[in-house]
Amino acid sequence: MTSTFTKLVPLVLAFAVNGAWAHGDVKCTTRPKAEWKPHTELHEKLTKEGWVIRRMEQTPSCYEVYAKDPQGKRIEAFFDPVTFARVEEK
């Protein structure tokens, strides 16, 4: 039993690390933060479109949104803070 546990620990850790870096390639904008629209405007826009926002965060170049989309699917999405266009992961 110990050997099975010993083999599983590195595997579990590998999946945890990969999940933490899952969106490392998302780049939304290079424009200065002075040009960014307030995140509250994005929250309002998405709510009107039927999203249920759980949490929003600011990355160095994006707004990151954890929500349920209008179809009820739980998602993590990235939005350009200047245009509010959704940005897909690369």
Short mmCIF file of C-alpha atoms in Angstrom, two decimals:
data_model
loop_
_atom_site.label_atom_id
_atom_site.label_comp_id
_atom_site.label_asym_id
_atom_site.label_seq_id
_atom_site.Cartn_x
_atom_site.Cartn_y
_atom_site.Cartn_z
CA MET A 1 0.00 0.00 0.00
CA THR A 2 2.83 2.38 0.77
CA SER A 3 4.36 1.91 -2.66
CA THR A 4 1.04 2.78 -4.36
CA PHE A 5 0.78 5.92 -2.27
CA THR A 6 4.39 6.83 -3.05
CA LYS A 7 3.70 6.47 -6.78
CA LEU A 8 0.50 8.54 -6.67
CA VAL A 9 1.87 11.57 -4.80
CA PRO A 10 4.11 12.81 -7.66
CA LEU A 11 1.27 12.27 -10.14
CA VAL A 12 -1.17 14.31 -8.05
CA LEU A 13 1.39 17.07 -7.60
CA ALA A 14 2.06 17.19 -11.35
CA PHE A 15 -1.63 17.71 -12.08
CA ALA A 16 -1.88 20.41 -9.41
CA VAL A 17 1.08 22.33 -10.83
CA ASN A 18 -0.22 22.07 -14.41
CA GLY A 19 -3.61 23.40 -13.32
CA ALA A 20 -2.00 26.36 -11.62
CA TRP A 21 -0.26 27.36 -14.86
CA ALA A 22 -3.21 26.62 -17.16
CA HIS A 23 -3.70 30.24 -18.22
CA GLY A 24 -0.17 31.53 -18.21
CA ASP A 25 -0.29 32.48 -21.90
CA VAL A 26 -3.26 34.86 -21.76
CA LYS A 27 -2.33 38.38 -22.85
CA CYS A 28 -5.13 40.90 -23.15
CA THR A 29 -3.62 44.33 -23.56
CA THR A 30 -0.40 46.26 -23.34
CA ARG A 31 -2.18 49.58 -22.87
CA PRO A 32 -1.55 51.48 -19.64
CA LYS A 33 -3.82 50.89 -16.67
CA ALA A 34 -4.96 54.51 -16.89
CA GLU A 35 -6.90 53.48 -20.02
CA TRP A 36 -8.57 50.47 -18.38
CA LYS A 37 -12.31 50.65 -17.74
CA PRO A 38 -13.42 49.89 -14.18
CA HIS A 39 -14.07 46.20 -13.47
CA THR A 40 -17.49 47.20 -12.12
CA GLU A 41 -18.51 48.10 -15.70
CA LEU A 42 -17.52 44.63 -16.89
CA HIS A 43 -19.46 43.09 -14.00
CA GLU A 44 -22.55 45.11 -14.95
CA LYS A 45 -22.21 44.24 -18.65
CA LEU A 46 -21.86 40.51 -18.02
CA THR A 47 -24.71 40.46 -15.52
CA LYS A 48 -27.01 42.09 -18.09
CA GLU A 49 -25.98 39.36 -20.55
CA GLY A 50 -27.05 36.65 -18.10
CA TRP A 51 -23.78 35.77 -16.42
CA VAL A 52 -23.69 35.00 -12.69
CA ILE A 53 -20.38 36.37 -11.42
CA ARG A 54 -18.72 34.51 -8.55
CA ARG A 55 -15.41 36.39 -8.49
CA MET A 56 -13.35 38.79 -10.58
CA GLU A 57 -9.59 39.32 -10.45
CA GLN A 58 -7.16 41.63 -12.16
CA THR A 59 -4.13 40.03 -13.82
CA PRO A 60 -1.24 42.11 -15.21
CA SER A 61 -3.07 42.46 -18.56
CA CYS A 62 -6.66 41.15 -18.13
CA TYR A 63 -9.76 40.92 -16.03
CA GLU A 64 -10.24 37.29 -15.01
CA VAL A 65 -13.83 36.26 -14.32
CA TYR A 66 -15.07 33.17 -12.51
CA ALA A 67 -18.75 32.78 -13.28
CA LYS A 68 -21.62 30.83 -14.72
CA ASP A 69 -22.24 31.82 -18.32
CA PRO A 70 -25.77 32.42 -19.66
CA GLN A 71 -26.09 28.66 -20.32
CA GLY A 72 -25.28 27.91 -16.67
CA LYS A 73 -21.81 26.48 -17.34
CA ARG A 74 -19.13 27.29 -14.74
CA ILE A 75 -16.22 28.96 -16.47
CA GLU A 76 -13.08 30.99 -16.01
CA ALA A 77 -12.90 33.68 -18.69
CA PHE A 78 -10.51 36.51 -19.51
CA PHE A 79 -11.53 39.94 -20.79
CA ASP A 80 -9.56 42.82 -22.25
CA PRO A 81 -9.86 45.62 -19.66
CA VAL A 82 -10.01 48.33 -22.34
CA THR A 83 -12.52 46.81 -24.80
CA PHE A 84 -14.14 44.10 -22.62
CA ALA A 85 -13.62 41.68 -25.53
CA ARG A 86 -13.28 38.08 -24.37
CA VAL A 87 -9.74 36.77 -24.81
CA GLU A 88 -9.14 33.09 -25.46
CA GLU A 89 -6.22 31.19 -24.01
CA LYS A 90 -3.37 30.45 -26.41
#
